[in-house]
Short mmCIF file of C-alpha atoms and ligand atoms in Angstrom, two decimals:
data_model
loop_
_atom_site.label_atom_id
_atom_site.label_comp_id
_atom_site.label_asym_id
_atom_site.label_seq_id
_atom_site.Cartn_x
_atom_site.Cartn_y
_atom_site.Cartn_z
CA MET A 1 29.08 9.27 0.30
CA ARG A 2 26.51 11.08 2.35
CA LYS A 3 23.53 9.13 3.49
CA ASP A 4 19.87 10.27 3.60
CA LEU A 5 18.34 11.57 6.79
CA SER A 6 15.00 12.95 7.84
CA LEU A 7 14.47 15.46 10.65
CA TYR A 8 11.51 15.51 13.06
CA ILE A 9 11.23 18.66 15.19
CA HIS A 10 8.84 18.51 18.15
CA ILE A 11 6.92 21.55 19.44
CA PRO A 12 5.30 20.49 22.70
CA PHE A 13 2.81 23.32 23.16
CA CYS A 14 -0.92 23.70 22.53
CA GLU A 15 -3.47 26.44 23.24
CA SER A 16 -5.51 23.86 25.20
CA LYS A 17 -5.65 20.06 25.33
CA CYS A 18 -8.17 18.06 23.30
CA ILE A 19 -10.02 15.43 25.27
CA TYR A 20 -8.58 12.45 23.33
CA CYS A 21 -4.98 13.53 23.01
CA ASN A 22 -1.98 12.12 24.95
CA PHE A 23 0.74 13.48 22.69
CA VAL A 24 3.53 15.16 24.62
CA SER A 25 2.23 18.73 24.62
CA SER A 26 1.03 21.15 27.25
CA VAL A 27 -0.20 24.72 27.66
CA GLU A 28 2.81 26.84 28.75
CA THR A 29 3.64 30.54 29.34
CA PRO A 30 5.34 32.61 26.61
CA ASP A 31 8.50 32.65 28.80
CA LYS A 32 8.64 28.81 28.91
CA GLN A 33 8.12 28.69 25.22
CA LYS A 34 10.99 31.14 24.64
CA GLN A 35 13.21 29.01 26.93
CA TYR A 36 12.26 25.94 24.95
CA GLU A 37 13.05 27.62 21.68
CA GLN A 38 16.59 28.47 22.86
CA CYS A 39 17.10 24.87 23.99
CA LEU A 40 15.77 23.46 20.70
CA LEU A 41 18.14 25.74 18.69
CA SER A 42 21.02 24.49 20.89
CA GLU A 43 20.00 20.88 20.29
CA ILE A 44 19.95 21.45 16.53
CA LYS A 45 23.48 22.84 16.59
CA LEU A 46 24.73 20.13 19.00
CA ARG A 47 23.32 17.16 17.04
CA ALA A 48 24.45 18.68 13.68
CA LYS A 49 27.98 18.36 14.84
CA GLN A 50 27.59 14.55 14.92
CA TYR A 51 25.34 14.01 11.91
CA ASN A 52 26.09 16.79 9.40
CA PRO A 53 29.37 15.37 8.23
CA LEU A 54 27.62 12.16 7.19
CA TYR A 55 24.13 12.97 6.12
CA THR A 56 21.98 15.08 3.76
CA ILE A 57 18.52 16.03 4.98
CA ARG A 58 15.75 14.97 2.61
CA THR A 59 12.63 15.76 4.65
CA ILE A 60 11.85 17.89 7.63
CA TYR A 61 8.68 17.61 9.67
CA ILE A 62 7.77 20.15 12.37
CA GLY A 63 5.12 18.46 14.49
CA GLY A 64 3.49 18.72 17.85
CA GLY A 65 1.69 19.76 19.85
CA THR A 66 0.80 22.71 17.74
CA PRO A 67 3.72 24.38 15.93
CA SER A 68 1.41 27.01 14.57
CA CYS A 69 0.64 28.36 18.10
CA LEU A 70 4.23 29.64 18.40
CA THR A 71 4.78 33.43 18.21
CA ALA A 72 5.89 35.08 14.98
CA GLY A 73 9.52 34.28 13.95
CA VAL A 74 10.08 31.02 15.89
CA ILE A 75 9.54 28.71 12.90
CA LYS A 76 11.82 30.94 10.77
CA ARG A 77 14.53 30.74 13.41
CA ILE A 78 14.23 27.02 13.75
CA LEU A 79 14.49 26.39 9.99
CA SER A 80 17.32 28.91 9.56
CA THR A 81 19.33 27.22 12.28
CA ILE A 82 18.74 23.88 10.52
CA TYR A 83 19.96 25.30 7.11
CA LEU A 84 23.02 26.74 8.80
CA ASN A 85 24.04 23.65 10.62
CA PHE A 86 22.84 20.71 8.43
CA THR A 87 23.09 20.06 4.67
CA VAL A 88 19.55 20.23 3.45
CA GLN A 89 18.70 19.04 -0.13
CA ASN A 90 17.35 21.89 -2.30
CA ASP A 91 13.95 20.23 -2.89
CA ALA A 92 13.56 18.79 0.66
CA GLU A 93 9.99 18.23 1.71
CA ILE A 94 9.37 20.57 4.66
CA THR A 95 6.06 20.06 6.50
CA ILE A 96 4.49 21.85 9.38
CA GLU A 97 1.51 20.78 11.43
CA VAL A 98 -1.05 23.47 12.02
CA ASN A 99 -4.42 23.95 13.84
CA PRO A 100 -6.94 25.90 11.77
CA ASN A 101 -7.72 28.69 14.23
CA THR A 102 -4.05 29.66 14.74
CA ILE A 103 -3.27 30.54 11.13
CA THR A 104 -2.96 34.11 9.88
CA GLU A 105 -1.71 35.59 6.57
CA GLU A 106 1.53 36.67 8.36
CA LYS A 107 2.19 33.10 9.63
CA VAL A 108 1.64 31.67 6.09
CA GLN A 109 4.07 34.15 4.70
CA GLU A 110 6.66 33.38 7.40
CA TYR A 111 6.38 29.63 6.89
CA ILE A 112 6.76 29.88 3.12
CA ALA A 113 9.63 32.34 3.33
CA ALA A 114 11.29 29.92 5.75
CA GLY A 115 11.05 27.05 3.23
CA VAL A 116 7.89 25.16 4.34
CA ASN A 117 6.33 23.54 1.24
CA ARG A 118 3.80 21.16 2.82
CA VAL A 119 1.20 21.72 5.53
CA SER A 120 -0.75 19.25 7.59
CA ILE A 121 -4.02 20.72 8.97
CA GLY A 122 -5.75 19.07 11.96
CA LEU A 123 -9.50 19.19 11.16
CA GLN A 124 -10.63 15.88 12.81
CA CYS A 125 -14.28 16.29 11.66
CA ALA A 126 -16.52 18.88 9.98
CA GLN A 127 -19.34 19.02 12.60
CA GLY A 128 -19.22 22.02 14.94
CA GLY A 129 -20.85 20.18 17.88
CA LEU A 130 -18.43 17.32 17.67
CA LEU A 131 -15.39 19.70 17.40
CA LYS A 132 -16.62 21.48 20.66
CA PHE A 133 -17.11 18.17 22.39
CA LEU A 134 -13.53 17.18 21.46
CA GLY A 135 -12.19 20.40 22.94
CA ARG A 136 -11.06 21.79 19.55
CA LYS A 137 -10.72 25.53 19.36
CA HIS A 138 -11.74 25.91 15.74
CA THR A 139 -14.87 25.71 13.62
CA TYR A 140 -15.21 24.18 10.15
CA ALA A 141 -15.30 27.75 8.74
CA ASP A 142 -11.83 28.41 10.41
CA PHE A 143 -10.55 25.27 8.54
CA GLU A 144 -11.84 26.55 5.20
CA LYS A 145 -10.27 29.94 5.80
CA CYS A 146 -6.98 28.31 6.68
CA VAL A 147 -6.94 26.29 3.42
CA LYS A 148 -7.63 29.48 1.50
CA LEU A 149 -4.82 31.34 3.26
CA PHE A 150 -2.23 28.72 2.17
CA ARG A 151 -3.57 28.42 -1.31
CA ALA A 152 -3.54 32.19 -1.77
CA ARG A 153 0.22 31.90 -1.40
CA ASN A 154 0.37 28.87 -3.79
CA LEU A 155 1.03 26.35 -1.01
CA ASN A 156 -1.05 23.57 -2.42
CA ASN A 157 0.66 20.50 -0.88
CA ILE A 158 -1.96 20.24 1.85
CA SER A 159 -2.77 17.27 4.11
CA VAL A 160 -5.78 17.15 6.41
CA ASP A 161 -6.12 14.87 9.48
CA ILE A 162 -9.50 13.40 10.41
CA ILE A 163 -10.50 10.85 13.11
CA LEU A 164 -13.02 8.06 12.75
CA GLY A 165 -14.92 6.23 15.49
CA LEU A 166 -15.49 9.25 17.72
CA PRO A 167 -18.27 9.14 20.35
CA LYS A 168 -21.35 10.81 18.89
CA GLN A 169 -20.00 10.48 15.34
CA SER A 170 -22.38 9.03 12.73
CA GLN A 171 -21.78 7.47 9.34
CA ASP A 172 -23.37 10.59 7.87
CA ASP A 173 -20.91 12.76 9.80
CA VAL A 174 -18.03 10.85 8.26
CA LYS A 175 -19.51 11.02 4.81
CA THR A 176 -19.97 14.84 5.07
CA THR A 177 -16.45 15.35 6.41
CA VAL A 178 -14.79 13.22 3.62
CA THR A 179 -17.04 14.60 0.90
CA ASN A 180 -16.20 18.12 1.98
CA LEU A 181 -12.53 17.43 1.76
CA ILE A 182 -12.96 15.84 -1.67
CA LYS A 183 -14.95 18.94 -2.90
CA LEU A 184 -12.17 21.16 -1.57
CA ASN A 185 -9.73 19.03 -3.61
CA ILE A 186 -7.48 18.45 -0.60
CA PRO A 187 -4.67 16.31 -2.15
CA HIS A 188 -3.72 14.30 1.00
CA ILE A 189 -5.92 12.96 3.79
CA SER A 190 -4.87 11.04 6.95
CA ALA A 191 -7.88 9.21 8.41
CA TYR A 192 -7.05 7.83 11.87
CA MET A 193 -9.16 5.44 13.88
CA LEU A 194 -9.75 6.89 17.35
CA SER A 195 -7.46 5.40 19.96
CA VAL A 196 -8.74 5.90 23.55
CA GLU A 197 -5.53 6.75 25.39
CA ASP A 198 -4.77 6.38 29.10
CA GLU A 199 -4.76 9.49 31.19
CA THR A 200 -7.04 11.43 28.84
CA PRO A 201 -10.43 13.01 29.75
CA LEU A 202 -11.94 10.85 27.06
CA LYS A 203 -10.78 7.71 28.67
CA GLU A 204 -12.36 8.73 31.95
CA MET A 205 -15.65 9.66 30.22
CA VAL A 206 -15.70 6.25 28.51
CA ASP A 207 -14.82 4.39 31.67
CA ASN A 208 -17.55 6.24 33.59
CA GLN A 209 -20.03 5.61 30.82
CA GLN A 210 -20.57 9.33 30.37
CA VAL A 211 -20.03 8.83 26.61
CA PHE A 212 -20.15 5.76 24.44
CA LEU A 213 -17.88 4.70 21.62
CA PRO A 214 -19.39 3.48 18.34
CA LYS A 215 -19.37 -0.35 18.11
CA GLU A 216 -16.41 -1.87 16.40
CA LYS A 217 -18.59 -2.82 13.41
CA GLU A 218 -19.67 0.81 13.00
CA THR A 219 -16.07 2.10 13.15
CA ILE A 220 -14.98 -0.47 10.54
CA LYS A 221 -17.97 0.76 8.40
CA MET A 222 -16.74 4.43 8.77
CA TYR A 223 -13.28 3.40 7.60
CA ALA A 224 -14.72 1.43 4.72
CA LEU A 225 -16.90 4.34 3.72
CA THR A 226 -13.89 6.72 3.84
CA ALA A 227 -11.73 4.41 1.80
CA SER A 228 -14.43 3.90 -0.79
CA LEU A 229 -15.29 7.64 -1.16
CA LEU A 230 -11.62 8.53 -1.50
CA LYS A 231 -10.93 5.76 -4.03
CA LYS A 232 -13.82 6.92 -6.21
CA ALA A 233 -12.47 10.45 -6.05
CA GLY A 234 -9.04 9.37 -7.31
CA TYR A 235 -7.02 9.02 -4.12
CA THR A 236 -4.64 6.11 -3.64
CA ARG A 237 -4.49 4.43 -0.21
CA TYR A 238 -0.76 4.17 0.11
CA GLU A 239 -0.90 3.31 3.82
CA VAL A 240 -3.75 2.11 5.99
CA SER A 241 -4.51 5.61 7.24
CA ASN A 242 -3.09 7.67 4.37
CA PHE A 243 -4.67 8.66 1.10
CA ALA A 244 -3.10 10.79 -1.60
CA LYS A 245 -3.81 12.21 -5.10
CA PRO A 246 -1.05 11.44 -7.62
CA GLY A 247 2.18 13.26 -6.64
CA TYR A 248 1.08 14.02 -3.05
CA LYS A 249 2.29 11.06 -0.94
CA SER A 250 4.20 12.23 2.21
CA LYS A 251 7.91 11.55 1.73
CA HIS A 252 8.54 12.07 5.36
CA ASN A 253 6.06 9.37 6.53
CA GLN A 254 7.44 6.92 4.04
CA VAL A 255 10.76 7.19 5.72
CA TYR A 256 9.15 5.85 8.97
CA TRP A 257 7.32 3.00 7.19
CA ASN A 258 10.44 2.01 5.17
CA ARG A 259 12.55 2.00 8.33
CA GLN A 260 14.94 4.61 7.02
CA ASP A 261 16.99 6.91 9.19
CA TYR A 262 15.40 9.87 10.97
CA LEU A 263 16.62 12.11 13.75
CA GLY A 264 14.05 13.56 16.22
CA LEU A 265 14.90 16.82 17.99
CA GLY A 266 13.06 18.47 20.84
CA LEU A 267 11.10 17.11 23.77
CA ALA A 268 10.16 13.46 23.66
CA ALA A 269 11.38 13.20 20.04
CA HIS A 270 12.30 9.65 18.83
CA SER A 271 15.06 8.78 16.38
CA TYR A 272 16.09 5.76 14.39
CA ILE A 273 19.60 5.65 12.98
CA HIS A 274 20.08 2.12 11.88
CA PRO A 275 20.30 0.00 14.04
CA VAL A 276 19.86 2.29 17.07
CA ARG A 277 16.62 3.65 18.40
CA MET A 278 16.76 6.74 20.58
CA ALA A 279 14.29 8.74 22.63
CA ASN A 280 14.71 12.25 24.06
CA THR A 281 13.42 12.89 27.58
CA ASP A 282 9.76 13.73 27.77
CA GLU A 283 10.11 15.90 30.86
CA LEU A 284 10.17 19.57 29.81
CA ASP A 285 12.28 20.80 32.74
CA GLU A 286 14.73 17.90 32.34
CA TYR A 287 14.99 18.66 28.58
CA ILE A 288 15.79 22.36 29.36
CA SER A 289 18.30 21.34 32.02
CA PHE A 290 20.06 18.94 29.62
CA MET A 291 20.39 21.67 27.00
CA GLU A 292 21.49 24.32 29.46
CA GLN A 293 24.47 21.96 30.07
CA ASN A 294 24.78 21.47 26.28
CA LYS A 295 24.28 17.64 26.70
CA ILE A 296 22.37 15.42 24.32
CA PRO A 297 18.90 15.10 25.97
CA LEU A 298 18.49 11.38 25.56
CA SER A 299 16.54 9.24 28.04
CA ASP A 300 16.94 6.03 26.08
CA ALA A 301 19.09 4.46 23.34
CA GLU A 302 19.20 0.86 22.34
CA LYS A 303 20.45 -1.20 19.41
CA ILE A 304 17.45 -3.07 18.15
CA SER A 305 17.81 -6.87 17.91
CA THR A 306 17.25 -8.74 14.67
CA GLU A 307 13.97 -10.17 16.07
CA GLU A 308 12.68 -6.66 16.77
CA ALA A 309 13.80 -5.48 13.37
CA LYS A 310 11.84 -8.37 11.72
CA GLU A 311 8.76 -7.53 13.70
CA GLU A 312 8.96 -3.91 12.79
CA CYS A 313 9.48 -4.75 9.14
CA VAL A 314 6.31 -6.88 9.12
CA MET A 315 4.27 -4.40 11.10
CA LEU A 316 5.27 -1.30 9.17
CA SER A 317 5.33 -2.75 5.66
CA LEU A 318 1.92 -4.44 5.92
CA ARG A 319 0.43 -1.10 6.74
CA THR A 320 1.46 0.09 3.31
CA ALA A 321 -0.21 -0.67 -0.07
CA GLN A 322 3.14 -1.90 -1.39
CA GLY A 323 3.24 -4.48 1.38
CA LEU A 324 6.10 -6.68 2.48
CA ASP A 325 8.82 -7.28 -0.02
CA THR A 326 9.69 -10.90 0.77
CA THR A 327 12.87 -10.79 -1.38
CA ALA A 328 14.15 -7.76 0.49
CA TYR A 329 13.14 -9.46 3.77
CA ALA A 330 15.13 -12.57 2.85
CA ASN A 331 18.15 -10.47 1.88
CA GLU A 332 18.15 -8.43 5.09
CA PHE A 333 17.29 -11.19 7.59
CA LYS A 334 18.52 -14.33 5.78
CA GLU A 335 15.08 -15.85 6.20
CA ASN A 336 12.39 -16.84 3.66
CA ILE A 337 9.28 -15.67 5.43
CA LEU A 338 7.11 -17.58 2.91
CA GLN A 339 8.62 -20.73 4.40
CA THR A 340 9.02 -19.80 8.10
CA LYS A 341 5.49 -18.45 8.31
CA LYS A 342 4.03 -20.73 5.69
CA ALA A 343 1.00 -21.93 7.67
CA GLN A 344 0.06 -18.49 8.92
CA ILE A 345 0.40 -16.87 5.45
CA HIS A 346 -1.58 -19.65 3.88
CA LYS A 347 -4.43 -19.22 6.42
CA LEU A 348 -4.49 -15.38 5.94
CA ILE A 349 -4.59 -15.83 2.12
CA GLN A 350 -7.38 -18.32 2.47
CA LEU A 351 -9.31 -15.87 4.63
CA LYS A 352 -8.77 -13.28 1.82
CA LEU A 353 -7.01 -10.96 4.23
CA LEU A 354 -3.56 -11.20 2.55
CA LYS A 355 -2.48 -11.67 -1.09
CA LEU A 356 0.87 -12.55 -2.58
CA THR A 357 1.79 -10.74 -5.76
CA GLU A 358 3.73 -12.43 -8.60
CA ASP A 359 6.82 -10.44 -7.75
CA GLY A 360 6.75 -11.57 -4.09
CA PHE A 361 5.05 -8.80 -2.20
CA LEU A 362 2.66 -9.77 0.58
CA GLN A 363 -0.16 -7.26 0.66
CA ALA A 364 -3.22 -6.74 2.75
CA THR A 365 -6.47 -6.97 0.82
CA ASP A 366 -9.27 -4.43 1.23
CA ALA A 367 -10.76 -6.61 3.90
CA GLY A 368 -7.24 -7.13 5.35
CA PHE A 369 -6.69 -3.37 5.80
CA MET A 370 -9.74 -3.35 8.20
CA LEU A 371 -8.23 -6.23 10.29
CA LEU A 372 -4.60 -5.33 10.10
CA ASN A 373 -3.93 -5.86 13.77
CA ARG A 374 -5.19 -9.48 13.41
CA ILE A 375 -2.90 -10.10 10.45
CA ILE A 376 0.12 -8.65 12.20
CA LEU A 377 -0.52 -10.62 15.47
CA GLU A 378 -0.83 -13.81 13.41
CA LEU A 379 2.47 -13.17 11.60
CA VAL A 380 4.47 -11.74 14.49
CA ASN A 381 3.38 -13.84 17.49
CA SER A 382 2.97 -17.33 16.10
C1 SAM B 401 0.26 15.00 16.77
S1 SAM B 401 -1.43 15.42 16.53
C2 SAM B 401 -1.15 17.10 16.31
C3 SAM B 401 -1.87 17.90 15.31
C4 SAM B 401 -2.46 19.19 15.76
N1 SAM B 401 -2.04 19.64 16.93
C5 SAM B 401 -3.93 19.08 15.72
O1 SAM B 401 -4.49 18.75 16.71
O2 SAM B 401 -4.49 19.37 14.70
C6 SAM B 401 -1.56 14.70 14.94
C7 SAM B 401 -2.82 14.04 14.63
O3 SAM B 401 -3.01 12.87 15.43
C8 SAM B 401 -4.32 12.48 15.47
N2 SAM B 401 -4.61 12.00 16.83
C9 SAM B 401 -4.25 12.62 17.97
N3 SAM B 401 -4.65 11.83 19.04
C10 SAM B 401 -5.40 10.78 18.55
C11 SAM B 401 -6.12 9.73 19.09
N4 SAM B 401 -6.23 9.56 20.41
N5 SAM B 401 -6.63 8.80 18.26
C12 SAM B 401 -6.58 9.01 16.92
N6 SAM B 401 -5.96 10.03 16.35
C13 SAM B 401 -5.35 10.89 17.10
C14 SAM B 401 -5.19 13.74 15.11
O4 SAM B 401 -5.87 13.46 13.89
C15 SAM B 401 -4.17 14.81 14.97
O5 SAM B 401 -4.38 15.74 13.96
S1 SF4 B 402 -4.75 16.97 19.17
FE1 SF4 B 402 -3.37 18.57 18.56
S2 SF4 B 402 -4.25 20.51 19.50
FE2 SF4 B 402 -5.30 18.81 20.49
S3 SF4 B 402 -4.05 18.56 22.32
FE3 SF4 B 402 -3.29 17.06 20.80
S4 SF4 B 402 -1.62 18.08 19.82
FE4 SF4 B 402 -2.83 19.66 20.94
#
């Protein structure tokens, strides 16, 4: 019987780099982008030879970088190549990440004709000054126009990314951003806490004290405010950063959190095919050279140990509202975590950061979701 598989396709190009971002993406010439497309199509065909006989594709996620900055026709060719070489389930969830200023009516039509049925729009925040400071190329009005363009073609499965804890961001800014999304009836919102990444202009500005981050207490307050506004508006927090109206949870992201199999194609894409983790090279010229020789462009592949699998299970499941299924954990790892981590779990329950449901799920409480790293450290390292 065929097993389930999800596909992640990486598009490593952007119109310009935002000051906080260290995702594998760069500004490249149209010729380089064309060369990459050829290589990506070759990788799809090459990897399908190995995986298509065994798997059915349930979700596809085209992420980046900025997939929507590609020229007309590329997304259509990528998806057609996938359909020709893999077995894709009829109602597969097919998501594309887009930046608001890059969307036109023609692109929306192309994506929908190619099978895209979910879109993830990077807004980050609703304030023009803050967007400029971050190096974003769009305004809030561009975002509203982008939502309208998708909805005009009946693509209503829309997710929006925002970031909390930005320099110069106030509680009122967060409230306005989230309230605007609620008013627009956006059915899925990902609210990420800012991470100051090495080798980004933001890191340098923070280190040089050119800009200041909100205090941790302020950032936690921004997250609590977001969670509370969204809860009141009928969204469920199904993962620490992800909120959805009924029927709009991301199937693709749940594959990651549930440690199910996914295959990443393209530059720097990661894969997990139980029990092996793989990573493609993150050097663009090396990726192109691999594919020109029709070789799988891997830079790393390792079988994960039981210890690593246990840690991943704790880390990923506690991020979700469902929490850690201690029965499933015992079945998979032949270990009763309620016994082996008894003292730590007891302490976290006393601190009201964790709770244990009647059917054996360990779940973060509202307070716990704000201190998840602490909970995970306690359970994984001691
Ligand atoms: C892979 S990025 C690409 C999305 C798209 N290019 C865009 O910028 O809208 C996906 C999301 O990650 C989030 N992100 C990127 N860098 C981040 C950082 N340093 N801290 C927190 N969130 C970040 C942003 O919300 C972004 O929309
Ligand atoms: S946040 Fe998005 S648009 Fe900005 S550099 Fe990163 S991938 Fe590109």
